[in-house]
Coordinates of C-alpha atoms in Angstrom, one line a residue:
X1 CA 44.1 49.2 -56.6
X2 CA 43.6 53.0 -56.0
X3 CA 46.2 54.0 -58.4
X4 CA 44.1 51.5 -61.1
X5 CA 40.4 52.7 -60.0
X6 CA 41.4 56.2 -60.7
X7 CA 42.8 56.0 -64.3
X8 CA 40.0 53.7 -65.1
X9 CA 38.0 56.5 -63.8
X10 CA 39.8 58.9 -66.3
X11 CA 39.4 56.5 -69.4
X12 CA 35.5 56.0 -69.0
X13 CA 35.2 60.2 -68.1
X14 CA 37.2 60.6 -71.2
X15 CA 34.7 58.2 -73.2
X16 CA 32.2 59.6 -72.1
X17 CA 33.8 63.0 -73.1
X18 CA 34.3 62.5 -76.5
X19 CA 30.9 60.5 -77.0
X20 CA 32.0 57.5 -77.3
X21 CA 29.7 54.9 -78.4
X22 CA 28.4 52.2 -76.1
X23 CA 28.0 48.6 -77.5
X24 CA 24.3 47.0 -76.6
X25 CA 24.9 42.9 -75.3
X26 CA 25.6 40.8 -78.4
X27 CA 27.2 36.9 -79.2
X28 CA 29.7 38.9 -79.6
X29 CA 31.6 41.6 -81.1
X30 CA 31.7 41.5 -84.9
X31 CA 28.2 42.5 -84.7
X32 CA 27.2 46.1 -85.7
X33 CA 27.2 48.0 -83.3
X34 CA 24.7 50.3 -81.7
X35 CA 25.5 54.1 -80.8
X36 CA 23.7 55.2 -77.1
X37 CA 25.1 58.3 -75.9
X38 CA 26.0 58.1 -72.3
X39 CA 25.7 61.3 -70.2
X40 CA 27.6 62.4 -67.4
X41 CA 25.6 60.9 -64.9
X42 CA 25.4 58.4 -66.1
X43 CA 29.7 58.2 -66.0
X44 CA 29.9 58.7 -62.8
X45 CA 27.6 56.5 -61.6
X46 CA 29.4 54.0 -63.8
X47 CA 32.8 55.6 -61.9
X48 CA 31.2 55.0 -58.8
X49 CA 29.9 51.2 -59.6
X50 CA 32.9 50.3 -60.4
X51 CA 34.5 51.8 -57.6
X52 CA 32.7 50.3 -55.0
X53 CA 33.0 46.3 -57.7
X54 CA 36.5 46.5 -56.7
X55 CA 36.7 47.8 -52.9
X56 CA 33.2 45.5 -51.7
X57 CA 33.7 43.2 -48.8
X58 CA 33.4 39.4 -48.8
X59 CA 29.5 38.5 -49.3
X60 CA 27.7 35.5 -47.1
X61 CA 28.1 32.6 -49.1
X62 CA 24.6 31.2 -48.8
X63 CA 22.6 29.9 -51.7
X64 CA 18.8 30.5 -52.7
X65 CA 16.3 28.4 -53.1
X66 CA 15.4 27.8 -56.4
X67 CA 12.5 29.7 -58.5
X68 CA 10.8 28.5 -61.5
X69 CA 11.9 30.9 -64.7
X70 CA 10.7 30.3 -68.2
X71 CA 12.7 29.2 -70.9
X72 CA 14.8 32.2 -72.5
X73 CA 15.9 32.1 -76.4
X74 CA 19.4 30.6 -76.8
X75 CA 22.2 32.9 -77.9
X76 CA 23.8 32.8 -81.2
X77 CA 26.9 33.6 -80.9
X78 CA 30.5 32.0 -83.0
X79 CA 31.9 29.6 -80.0
X80 CA 35.5 30.5 -79.9
X81 CA 37.5 27.7 -78.0
X82 CA 38.8 28.6 -74.6
X83 CA 40.4 27.0 -71.2
X84 CA 37.7 26.7 -68.2
X85 CA 38.6 28.8 -65.1
X86 CA 37.9 27.3 -61.4
X87 CA 35.8 29.0 -59.1
X88 CA 37.6 32.3 -57.2
X89 CA 37.4 35.3 -55.5
X90 CA 38.3 38.6 -57.2
X91 CA 39.8 41.0 -54.6
X92 CA 41.2 42.7 -57.3
X93 CA 39.7 43.9 -60.5
X94 CA 42.0 43.5 -64.0
X95 CA 41.8 47.1 -66.1
X96 CA 39.0 48.1 -67.9
X97 CA 39.6 47.3 -72.2
X98 CA 41.3 49.5 -73.9
X99 CA 38.6 51.8 -75.2
X100 CA 39.0 53.6 -78.8
X101 CA 38.4 56.5 -80.5
X102 CA 38.1 54.7 -83.9
X103 CA 34.7 52.7 -84.9
X104 CA 34.5 49.3 -83.8
X105 CA 35.3 46.7 -86.5
X106 CA 32.0 45.4 -88.3
X107 CA 30.2 42.9 -86.7
X108 CA 29.9 39.8 -88.3
X109 CA 26.9 37.6 -86.9
X110 CA 23.6 40.3 -87.2
X111 CA 23.3 40.8 -82.8
X112 CA 20.5 38.5 -81.3
X113 CA 18.4 41.1 -79.2
X114 CA 18.0 40.0 -75.0
X115 CA 15.1 37.5 -74.4
X116 CA 12.2 39.5 -72.1
X117 CA 12.5 37.5 -68.9
X118 CA 9.4 36.0 -67.9
X119 CA 9.5 37.6 -64.6
X120 CA 10.7 41.3 -62.9
X121 CA 14.2 41.9 -63.9
X122 CA 16.3 41.5 -61.0
X123 CA 18.8 43.9 -60.2
X124 CA 22.8 43.9 -61.0
X125 CA 24.2 42.0 -58.4
X126 CA 26.1 43.3 -55.4
X127 CA 30.1 44.1 -55.5
X128 CA 29.2 41.7 -52.1
X129 CA 27.3 39.0 -54.2
X130 CA 29.9 39.0 -57.1
X131 CA 32.8 38.5 -54.5
X132 CA 31.2 35.7 -52.7
X133 CA 30.1 33.7 -56.1
X134 CA 33.2 35.0 -58.5
X135 CA 35.6 31.5 -59.6
X136 CA 39.4 31.6 -60.4
X137 CA 41.6 35.2 -59.8
X138 CA 41.0 37.7 -63.0
X139 CA 42.5 36.2 -65.2
X140 CA 45.4 38.0 -67.4
X141 CA 44.0 39.5 -70.8
X142 CA 46.3 37.6 -73.6
X143 CA 47.1 40.4 -76.0
X144 CA 45.4 39.5 -79.1
X145 CA 41.3 38.4 -76.5
X146 CA 38.8 40.4 -77.8
X147 CA 36.0 37.9 -76.4
X148 CA 35.2 36.0 -73.9
X149 CA 33.4 32.8 -71.9
X150 CA 29.9 33.8 -69.8
X151 CA 27.9 32.2 -68.3
X152 CA 23.9 32.9 -68.8
X153 CA 22.0 32.7 -65.1
X154 CA 18.0 33.8 -64.7
X155 CA 16.9 33.4 -61.2
X156 CA 16.9 35.6 -58.3
X157 CA 20.8 35.4 -56.6
X158 CA 20.8 33.5 -53.8
X159 CA 17.0 32.1 -53.8
X160 CA 16.5 30.3 -57.5
X161 CA 19.3 31.4 -59.7
X162 CA 20.1 28.9 -62.2
X163 CA 22.0 28.3 -65.7
X164 CA 20.0 29.8 -68.8
X165 CA 18.7 27.0 -70.9
X166 CA 20.4 26.7 -73.7
X167 CA 24.1 26.8 -74.8
X168 CA 25.8 27.7 -72.4
X169 CA 28.4 29.3 -71.8
X170 CA 29.0 31.6 -75.0
X171 CA 31.2 33.9 -76.6
X172 CA 31.3 37.5 -77.1
X173 CA 32.9 40.1 -77.8
X174 CA 34.4 41.9 -75.2
X175 CA 32.5 45.7 -76.5
X176 CA 29.4 43.7 -76.6
X177 CA 29.1 43.9 -72.4
X178 CA 31.5 46.6 -71.5
X179 CA 28.0 48.8 -71.0
X180 CA 26.4 46.2 -68.7
X181 CA 28.6 47.2 -65.3
X182 CA 31.2 44.7 -66.5
X183 CA 34.8 46.2 -64.5
X184 CA 36.2 44.4 -66.5
X185 CA 37.6 41.8 -65.0
X186 CA 37.9 37.7 -66.2
X187 CA 36.2 36.0 -64.5
X188 CA 33.9 38.4 -62.9
X189 CA 30.2 39.3 -63.0
X190 CA 28.5 42.0 -64.8
X191 CA 24.4 42.6 -65.0
X192 CA 21.8 43.5 -68.3
X193 CA 18.4 44.6 -68.5
X194 CA 17.6 41.5 -67.2
X195 CA 19.6 38.6 -65.3
X196 CA 23.2 38.4 -64.4
X197 CA 25.6 36.7 -65.9
X198 CA 29.7 35.6 -65.3
X199 CA 32.9 36.5 -67.7
X200 CA 34.1 32.6 -66.7
X201 CA 37.6 32.7 -69.4
X202 CA 39.4 34.8 -72.7
X203 CA 38.1 33.2 -75.5
X204 CA 41.1 31.9 -77.2
X205 CA 40.1 29.7 -79.5
X206 CA 39.0 26.2 -78.8
X207 CA 36.9 24.3 -77.4
X208 CA 36.5 26.4 -73.7
X209 CA 34.8 25.7 -70.6
X210 CA 31.3 23.8 -70.1
X211 CA 28.6 24.3 -68.7
X212 CA 30.0 22.5 -65.6
X213 CA 32.4 25.2 -64.9
X214 CA 29.0 27.2 -65.3
X215 CA 27.5 25.8 -62.4
X216 CA 30.6 25.7 -60.1
X217 CA 30.0 29.6 -60.4
X218 CA 27.2 29.2 -58.2
X219 CA 27.1 28.5 -54.6
X220 CA 24.6 26.5 -53.9
X221 CA 22.8 26.0 -49.8
X222 CA 22.8 21.9 -50.4
X223 CA 25.9 21.4 -48.2
X224 CA 24.5 19.2 -45.4
X225 CA 26.5 16.5 -43.1
X226 CA 25.7 14.9 -39.7
X227 CA 27.3 13.1 -37.0
X228 CA 25.4 10.6 -34.1
X229 CA 26.8 9.1 -31.0
X230 CA 25.3 5.4 -30.8
X231 CA 24.2 4.8 -26.8
X232 CA 26.7 3.4 -24.3
X233 CA 25.2 -0.4 -23.1
X234 CA 26.3 -3.0 -20.8
X235 CA 28.1 -4.6 -23.8
X236 CA 29.9 -1.7 -25.5
X237 CA 31.1 2.0 -25.2
X238 CA 29.1 4.5 -27.1
X239 CA 30.0 5.2 -30.5
X240 CA 30.9 8.0 -33.1
X241 CA 29.4 7.8 -36.1
X242 CA 29.1 9.4 -39.3
X243 CA 25.9 10.4 -41.0
X244 CA 25.8 11.2 -44.8
X245 CA 27.7 14.0 -45.5
X246 CA 26.2 15.9 -48.7
X247 CA 28.5 17.9 -51.1
X248 CA 31.2 18.3 -47.1
X249 CA 33.5 16.3 -46.0
X250 CA 34.1 15.2 -42.2
X251 CA 37.2 15.6 -40.4
X252 CA 38.7 15.2 -37.2
X253 CA 37.4 12.7 -34.5
X254 CA 37.3 9.7 -36.9
X255 CA 34.1 8.0 -37.6
X256 CA 33.7 4.7 -35.5
X257 CA 35.5 6.0 -32.2
X258 CA 34.5 4.4 -28.6
X259 CA 34.0 6.1 -25.3
X260 CA 35.0 6.8 -23.3
X261 CA 36.1 10.4 -24.2
X262 CA 35.3 13.7 -26.3
X263 CA 34.9 13.9 -29.6
X264 CA 35.4 16.5 -31.9
X265 CA 33.9 16.4 -35.5
X266 CA 34.4 19.5 -38.4
X267 CA 32.1 18.9 -41.7
X268 CA 33.3 21.6 -44.3
X269 CA 31.3 22.3 -47.4
X270 CA 32.9 21.4 -50.7
X271 CA 33.9 24.2 -53.6
X272 CA 30.3 25.6 -54.4
X273 CA 27.9 24.7 -51.7
X274 CA 27.7 26.2 -48.3
X275 CA 25.3 24.8 -44.9
X276 CA 21.9 26.0 -44.9
X277 CA 22.7 28.4 -42.3
X278 CA 25.7 30.1 -45.4
X279 CA 28.3 28.5 -43.4
X280 CA 30.6 26.4 -45.5
X281 CA 31.5 24.5 -41.9
X282 CA 29.7 22.8 -38.9
X283 CA 31.2 21.7 -35.3
X284 CA 29.7 18.7 -33.6
X285 CA 31.3 17.4 -30.6
X286 CA 30.5 16.0 -27.3
X287 CA 31.6 13.5 -24.9
X288 CA 31.0 9.2 -25.5
X289 CA 30.3 7.1 -22.4
X290 CA 32.1 4.2 -22.2
X291 CA 30.0 1.1 -21.3
X292 CA 27.9 1.0 -18.3
X293 CA 28.8 -0.8 -15.5
X294 CA 27.4 -3.6 -13.9
X295 CA 25.5 -3.7 -10.6
X296 CA 24.3 -6.8 -9.0
X297 CA 21.5 -5.6 -6.3
X298 CA 18.7 -4.8 -8.1
X299 CA 17.1 -7.6 -10.9
X300 CA 15.1 -4.8 -12.5
X301 CA 17.6 -2.1 -13.1
X302 CA 20.3 -1.8 -15.9
X303 CA 23.4 -4.1 -16.6
X304 CA 22.0 -6.4 -13.9
X305 CA 23.9 -9.0 -13.3
X306 CA 23.0 -11.3 -10.3
X307 CA 25.9 -12.6 -7.9
X308 CA 27.2 -16.5 -7.7
X309 CA 24.2 -18.0 -6.6
X310 CA 24.1 -21.5 -4.1
X311 CA 21.5 -23.8 -5.7
X312 CA 19.9 -24.4 -2.1
X313 CA 16.3 -22.4 -2.4
X314 CA 13.2 -24.5 -2.2
X315 CA 9.5 -23.7 -2.2
X316 CA 6.2 -26.1 -3.1
X317 CA 2.5 -25.5 -2.6
X318 CA -0.4 -27.9 -2.6
X319 CA -4.1 -27.9 -3.3
X320 CA -6.3 -29.6 -0.7
X321 CA -8.9 -31.8 -3.3
X322 CA -12.3 -30.1 -2.2
X323 CA -14.7 -32.1 -0.1
X324 CA -18.8 -32.6 0.0
X325 CA -18.0 -29.8 2.3
X326 CA -15.5 -27.5 2.0
X327 CA -14.0 -26.3 -1.6
X328 CA -10.2 -26.8 -2.6
X329 CA -7.8 -24.8 -0.8
X330 CA -4.1 -23.5 -1.0
X331 CA -1.8 -24.4 0.6
X332 CA 2.1 -22.6 0.9
X333 CA 4.3 -25.7 1.6
X334 CA 7.9 -25.5 3.4
X335 CA 10.0 -22.4 2.0
X336 CA 13.8 -22.3 2.0
X337 CA 15.5 -19.5 0.6
X338 CA 12.7 -17.7 -0.7
X339 CA 9.8 -16.2 -0.4
X340 CA 6.1 -16.1 -1.7
X341 CA 3.8 -13.8 -3.1
X342 CA 1.0 -13.8 -5.3
X343 CA -1.9 -16.0 -4.2
X344 CA -2.9 -15.8 -0.1
X345 CA -1.8 -18.7 1.6
X346 CA -5.3 -20.3 2.6
X347 CA -6.8 -19.0 -0.7
X348 CA -10.5 -20.9 -1.0
X349 CA -12.0 -22.2 -4.7
X350 CA -13.5 -21.7 -6.6
X351 CA -11.3 -19.5 -8.6
X352 CA -7.2 -19.9 -9.9
X353 CA -4.2 -19.5 -8.0
X354 CA -0.8 -18.1 -9.8
X355 CA 2.4 -18.1 -6.9
X356 CA 5.5 -17.0 -7.8
X357 CA 8.5 -18.2 -5.1
X358 CA 11.6 -15.7 -5.5
X359 CA 15.0 -17.3 -4.2
X360 CA 16.5 -14.8 -1.9
X361 CA 19.5 -12.7 -2.3
X362 CA 22.7 -15.2 -3.6
X363 CA 20.3 -18.1 -3.6
X364 CA 18.6 -20.2 -6.6
X365 CA 16.4 -23.0 -6.7
X366 CA 18.2 -26.2 -7.9
X367 CA 17.9 -25.6 -11.9
X368 CA 19.1 -22.0 -11.3
X369 CA 16.3 -19.8 -11.9
X370 CA 15.3 -17.1 -9.2
X371 CA 11.9 -17.8 -9.6
X372 CA 9.2 -20.6 -9.7
X373 CA 6.0 -20.4 -10.4
X374 CA 2.6 -22.8 -9.5
X375 CA -0.4 -22.1 -11.1
X376 CA -3.9 -23.8 -11.2
X377 CA -7.3 -23.6 -10.8
X378 CA -9.2 -24.6 -6.6
X379 CA -12.4 -26.0 -7.3
X380 CA -15.3 -25.1 -5.0
X381 CA -16.7 -27.9 -2.8
X382 CA -18.0 -31.4 -4.7
X383 CA -21.9 -30.7 -5.2
X384 CA -24.0 -32.4 -3.4
X385 CA -26.7 -34.7 -4.8
X386 CA -29.9 -36.4 -3.1
X387 CA -31.3 -38.8 -5.4
X388 CA -28.2 -41.6 -4.6
X389 CA -27.3 -42.5 -0.9
X390 CA -25.0 -44.1 -1.0
X391 CA -23.4 -41.6 -3.4
X392 CA -21.0 -38.7 -2.4
X393 CA -22.5 -35.7 -1.3
X394 CA -25.8 -37.0 -0.8
X395 CA -27.8 -35.0 1.2
X396 CA -31.5 -36.3 2.1
X397 CA -34.1 -34.1 0.2
X398 CA -36.2 -31.2 2.6
X399 CA -37.1 -33.0 5.8
X400 CA -40.8 -33.2 7.6
X401 CA -41.5 -31.2 10.3
X402 CA -43.1 -34.1 12.5
X403 CA -40.3 -35.6 14.9
X404 CA -40.8 -35.5 18.5
X405 CA -39.7 -36.2 22.2
X406 CA -39.5 -36.1 25.6
X407 CA -38.2 -37.1 28.3
X408 CA -39.4 -36.4 32.5
X409 CA -38.5 -37.0 36.0
X410 CA -40.6 -39.1 38.4
X411 CA -40.1 -37.4 41.9
X412 CA -38.2 -38.8 44.5
X413 CA -40.1 -40.0 47.8
X414 CA -39.4 -41.0 51.3
X415 CA -39.0 -44.9 50.0
X416 CA -37.5 -44.3 46.9
X417 CA -35.3 -41.7 44.4
X418 CA -36.3 -39.8 40.8
X419 CA -35.8 -41.5 38.4
X420 CA -35.6 -40.1 34.2
X421 CA -38.4 -41.7 32.8
X422 CA -38.3 -41.9 28.4
X423 CA -41.5 -40.4 27.1
X424 CA -43.0 -40.9 23.8
X425 CA -40.7 -40.2 20.6
X426 CA -42.2 -40.0 17.3
X427 CA -39.3 -40.2 14.4
X428 CA -36.6 -39.9 16.6
X429 CA -34.2 -41.6 19.0
X430 CA -33.3 -41.3 22.1
X431 CA -29.3 -41.7 23.1
X432 CA -26.9 -40.6 26.2
X433 CA -28.4 -41.4 30.1
X434 CA -30.4 -44.9 29.5
X435 CA -34.5 -44.5 30.6
X436 CA -35.3 -45.6 34.2
X437 CA -31.7 -44.1 35.7
X438 CA -32.1 -43.6 39.6
X439 CA -30.5 -40.6 41.7
X440 CA -28.7 -39.4 42.8
X441 CA -26.6 -37.9 40.2
X442 CA -26.9 -36.2 36.8
X443 CA -28.5 -37.1 33.3
X444 CA -28.1 -36.1 29.7
X445 CA -30.2 -37.1 27.1
X446 CA -29.9 -35.9 23.5
X447 CA -32.9 -37.2 20.9
X448 CA -32.3 -37.7 17.9
X449 CA -34.4 -37.2 14.3
X450 CA -34.6 -39.6 12.2
X451 CA -33.1 -39.3 8.2
X452 CA -36.1 -36.7 6.8
X453 CA -37.5 -35.4 9.7
X454 CA -37.0 -32.6 11.8
X455 CA -38.1 -31.5 15.4
X456 CA -41.1 -28.4 15.1
X457 CA -37.9 -25.7 15.6
X458 CA -36.4 -27.7 12.9
X459 CA -33.4 -28.8 14.3
X460 CA -32.7 -32.5 14.2
X461 CA -31.6 -32.9 18.1
X462 CA -33.3 -32.1 20.9
X463 CA -31.3 -32.3 24.0
X464 CA -32.2 -33.3 27.5
X465 CA -30.1 -33.0 31.5
X466 CA -30.8 -32.0 34.6
X467 CA -30.4 -33.5 38.0
X468 CA -31.8 -37.0 39.6
X469 CA -32.4 -36.5 43.6
X470 CA -31.7 -39.6 46.1
X471 CA -34.9 -40.0 48.2
X472 CA -35.7 -37.5 50.9
X473 CA -33.9 -38.0 54.1
X474 CA -35.8 -39.8 57.3
X475 CA -35.9 -37.3 59.6
X476 CA -37.3 -37.6 63.6
X477 CA -38.1 -34.5 65.1
X478 CA -41.3 -34.2 64.2
X479 CA -43.8 -37.7 63.6
X480 CA -46.1 -35.3 62.0
X481 CA -43.7 -34.0 59.4
X482 CA -43.1 -35.9 56.3
X483 CA -40.6 -39.4 55.8
X484 CA -40.6 -39.5 59.6
X485 CA -39.1 -42.3 61.5
X486 CA -38.5 -42.7 65.3
X487 CA -34.6 -43.2 66.2
X488 CA -33.9 -46.4 67.3
X489 CA -33.2 -46.7 70.4
X490 CA -30.7 -49.2 72.1
X491 CA -30.4 -50.7 75.6
X492 CA -26.8 -50.6 75.9
X493 CA -26.9 -46.9 78.8
X494 CA -25.2 -48.2 81.9
X495 CA -24.6 -46.3 84.9
X496 CA -23.4 -46.1 88.7
X497 CA -22.4 -44.3 92.0
X498 CA -20.6 -45.4 94.9
X499 CA -20.6 -44.1 98.3
X500 CA -16.7 -44.1 99.8
X501 CA -17.9 -45.3 103.5
X502 CA -17.1 -42.8 106.2
X503 CA -14.0 -43.7 108.7
X504 CA -12.9 -41.9 112.2
X505 CA -10.8 -39.6 110.0
X506 CA -13.7 -38.9 107.0
X507 CA -16.7 -39.1 105.9
X508 CA -18.2 -40.7 103.9
X509 CA -18.2 -39.8 100.0
X510 CA -19.8 -39.8 96.7
X511 CA -18.1 -41.3 93.7
X512 CA -20.1 -41.0 90.1
X513 CA -19.0 -44.5 88.3
X514 CA -18.5 -44.8 84.8
X515 CA -21.2 -44.1 82.2
X516 CA -21.9 -45.4 79.4
X517 CA -24.3 -43.9 76.4
X518 CA -25.7 -41.7 79.5
X519 CA -24.7 -38.3 81.6
X520 CA -24.8 -37.4 85.2
X521 CA -26.5 -34.9 86.6
X522 CA -27.8 -34.0 90.2
X523 CA -24.9 -34.2 93.6
X524 CA -21.8 -33.2 92.2
X525 CA -19.4 -36.3 92.1
X526 CA -16.9 -36.1 95.1
X527 CA -19.7 -34.4 97.4
X528 CA -18.4 -35.4 101.0
X529 CA -21.2 -36.8 104.2
X530 CA -22.6 -36.3 106.4
X531 CA -25.6 -35.3 103.9
X532 CA -27.9 -36.8 101.6
X533 CA -27.1 -37.2 97.8
X534 CA -29.4 -37.7 94.8
X535 CA -27.6 -38.3 91.0
X536 CA -29.9 -39.0 88.1
X537 CA -28.6 -41.3 85.0
X538 CA -29.9 -39.8 81.9
X539 CA -29.3 -42.7 78.9
X540 CA -28.1 -40.8 75.6
X541 CA -30.3 -40.5 72.5
X542 CA -31.0 -43.5 71.2
X543 CA -29.9 -45.8 74.0
X544 CA -31.9 -46.8 77.1
X545 CA -31.2 -48.5 79.8
X546 CA -31.6 -52.7 80.6
X547 CA -34.6 -51.9 81.9
X548 CA -35.7 -49.7 78.9
X549 CA -35.6 -46.8 81.0
X550 CA -34.2 -43.3 79.8
X551 CA -33.1 -42.7 83.5
X552 CA -31.9 -44.3 86.9
X553 CA -32.0 -42.3 90.0
X554 CA -28.9 -42.5 92.7
X555 CA -29.8 -40.5 96.0
X556 CA -28.8 -41.9 99.8
X557 CA -27.1 -40.8 102.2
X558 CA -23.4 -39.6 103.5
X559 CA -22.2 -40.1 106.7
X560 CA -19.8 -37.9 108.5
X561 CA -16.6 -39.3 110.2
X562 CA -16.5 -41.8 112.8
X563 CA -17.3 -40.2 116.0
X564 CA -13.9 -41.3 118.1
X565 CA -13.8 -43.2 121.7
X566 CA -11.4 -43.2 125.0
X567 CA -13.3 -46.2 126.6
X568 CA -12.0 -49.1 124.7
X569 CA -8.9 -48.7 122.9
X570 CA -9.0 -51.5 121.5
X571 CA -11.8 -50.4 119.6
X572 CA -11.9 -48.1 116.3
X573 CA -11.8 -44.5 116.7
X574 CA -10.8 -44.4 120.4
X575 CA -8.3 -41.9 121.6
X576 CA -7.7 -41.5 125.3
X577 CA -8.9 -38.7 127.4
X578 CA -5.5 -38.4 129.2
X579 CA -2.1 -39.3 127.2
X580 CA -1.6 -43.2 128.8
X581 CA 1.7 -42.9 131.0
X582 CA 2.9 -46.0 129.6
X583 CA 4.0 -46.7 126.3
X584 CA 2.4 -49.7 123.5
X585 CA 3.6 -53.6 124.7
X586 CA 5.6 -54.5 121.8
X587 CA 4.2 -56.7 120.8
X588 CA 0.6 -55.9 121.0
X589 CA -0.1 -53.4 118.4
X590 CA -4.1 -51.9 117.8
X591 CA -4.8 -53.6 114.2
X592 CA -5.4 -51.4 111.4
X593 CA -8.7 -51.3 110.1
X594 CA -9.2 -53.7 106.9
X595 CA -10.0 -51.1 103.1
X596 CA -13.8 -51.0 102.5
X597 CA -15.1 -53.5 100.0
X598 CA -17.8 -52.6 97.3
X599 CA -20.9 -54.7 98.2
X600 CA -23.7 -55.5 94.6
X601 CA -26.9 -53.3 95.5
X602 CA -29.1 -53.6 93.0
X603 CA -28.5 -50.1 91.3
X604 CA -25.0 -49.7 91.9
X605 CA -22.5 -50.2 94.5
X606 CA -21.8 -49.2 98.5
X607 CA -18.7 -49.7 100.4
X608 CA -19.1 -51.8 103.8
X609 CA -17.0 -51.4 107.2
X610 CA -14.0 -54.2 106.9
X611 CA -14.0 -56.9 109.2
X612 CA -12.8 -55.5 112.7
X613 CA -14.1 -56.8 116.6
X614 CA -17.3 -57.7 117.0
X615 CA -17.7 -55.1 119.2
X616 CA -20.5 -53.3 119.6
X617 CA -19.4 -50.8 117.0
X618 CA -19.0 -52.9 114.3
X619 CA -22.4 -54.0 115.0
X620 CA -23.5 -50.0 114.8
X621 CA -21.9 -50.1 111.9
X622 CA -23.5 -52.9 109.9
X623 CA -26.8 -52.1 111.3
X624 CA -26.6 -48.5 110.2
X625 CA -25.5 -50.0 106.4
X626 CA -27.9 -52.4 106.1
X627 CA -31.1 -49.1 107.2
X628 CA -29.8 -47.4 104.2
X629 CA -29.6 -49.5 101.9
X630 CA -32.8 -50.9 102.7
X631 CA -34.1 -47.0 102.2
X632 CA -32.0 -46.9 98.9
X633 CA -33.9 -49.9 97.6
X634 CA -36.8 -48.6 98.1
X635 CA -36.6 -45.3 96.9
X636 CA -35.5 -46.3 93.5
X637 CA -38.0 -49.1 93.2
X638 CA -40.3 -46.1 93.7
X639 CA -38.3 -44.5 91.0
X640 CA -38.7 -46.9 88.7
X641 CA -41.9 -47.2 89.0

């Protein structure tokens, strides 16, 4: 390549040195040429451009956006058929056309001056731009080829470049474009004073390339492609979906591939097109999820599948109807394997209720449902009315405060207990403990006002309660006090005193007899003689002796024991002064003294001696007893009187 470039440079330098005329761009090579003088400085620049065009790196394929440009005038050219050329990237230039020192042949067609651009002239394409948009590899120049097919473009390369209006491509003489930075490559780019053009093929006769072939020369940023993923659901995995591919093809993981797994898709732009970022390919990769697993723990979560349910849940709700005194009330009924939520149990009207019974996990209601709803209205209490006493919820009109009632108690006396007395009553009635009830005991009376009436304190009832006393108790202590009653005296008191007669061995002894409703006082019971005694028997309270006396007195003399005598052994109390020399004669013992026998007296009994020998001793004893009794009787009479 360096050798070819060197040869080309030498040839061009020689042409410039001899003043070889350069031909301006024309539609074909038969037009008269216009001689132009090129100095050595321009020649050197042309050689450098040519060298740079052959060695420039591959440019970006970014397609520019179009920019509106005024419509140029068509060029007149003799069309020579030529085979179309496919767009390719030029790696090496072909040799420059052979330039003869002979004058150029006359042109058969007058030269058409280039159109004035509607916008400032664009710069000649760089070697990079040429390489990026070059079509097929350089074609070999036929030996007889003097013309080429040229595609004319307007606009800014990479921005809004497009085919020039009019005929495209056109056939022109090789000599007519030699001065327009064309390096002689076919196909290849060159630039005139305004826009750039593309030599697409040699004109060897025939119809030549088409405008569509020229269009293919420009690389456009209009390729696009997309890939999406349909998200996984409970029923299906994620799926790869190819979107629309414009001027591009998709390859890699097939369209419709389902997860789980990864995907890698490559979008490749078609010839003459690149993606918006200037690249010719785009990679789409990612992960395709499998379908979402089911779960049976959270009914509100994704992919919930209820477990196998037992249809044994039950629940009920009822409403207690409204009455005159209370509104309707919501009542939760029995519930099994479920729970209530919503309007609270016991809610009363007026209003509505909304209750949901939700079955427990693993249970359902008999219809297979997991919930049961109960809704309805709770009425307020029934309205009252005062027109019809026989109708429901009747309430009499506002009452009059003119009811009255009283209760009193007649105090207890010595002769009668306390008595309950109903007092005056108006627009009311009594009930409870009856009127006239006497004590002892409690009483409770309620006075209820008649319909349409109330008591002064606006109440409909008055209560009276208390205790009814018994009659006052009598007393016998204070004759001046209340309820005095003298005690009742009974003549049933009894008392007696006896004296055990003296004997040879013991003196006389005082003996208290039985005391009935009486008590003894005075000489002590069992007192022995010799001596006097005085005993007073006092009747107990409420009792008297038979003679209506409250006391009885017993008095007398207690003799000492009988004196001993030693005169007559046959008499009592004998005691020999000298013991007898002879023992008692058997069969003739001294008879014993008989026991004392009580003798009735007006106020008691006194002991008397027993029977014995009628000697003076007995007489003396009897005399003493008689005297004692007489004295006792006299003393007792004096006491009673």
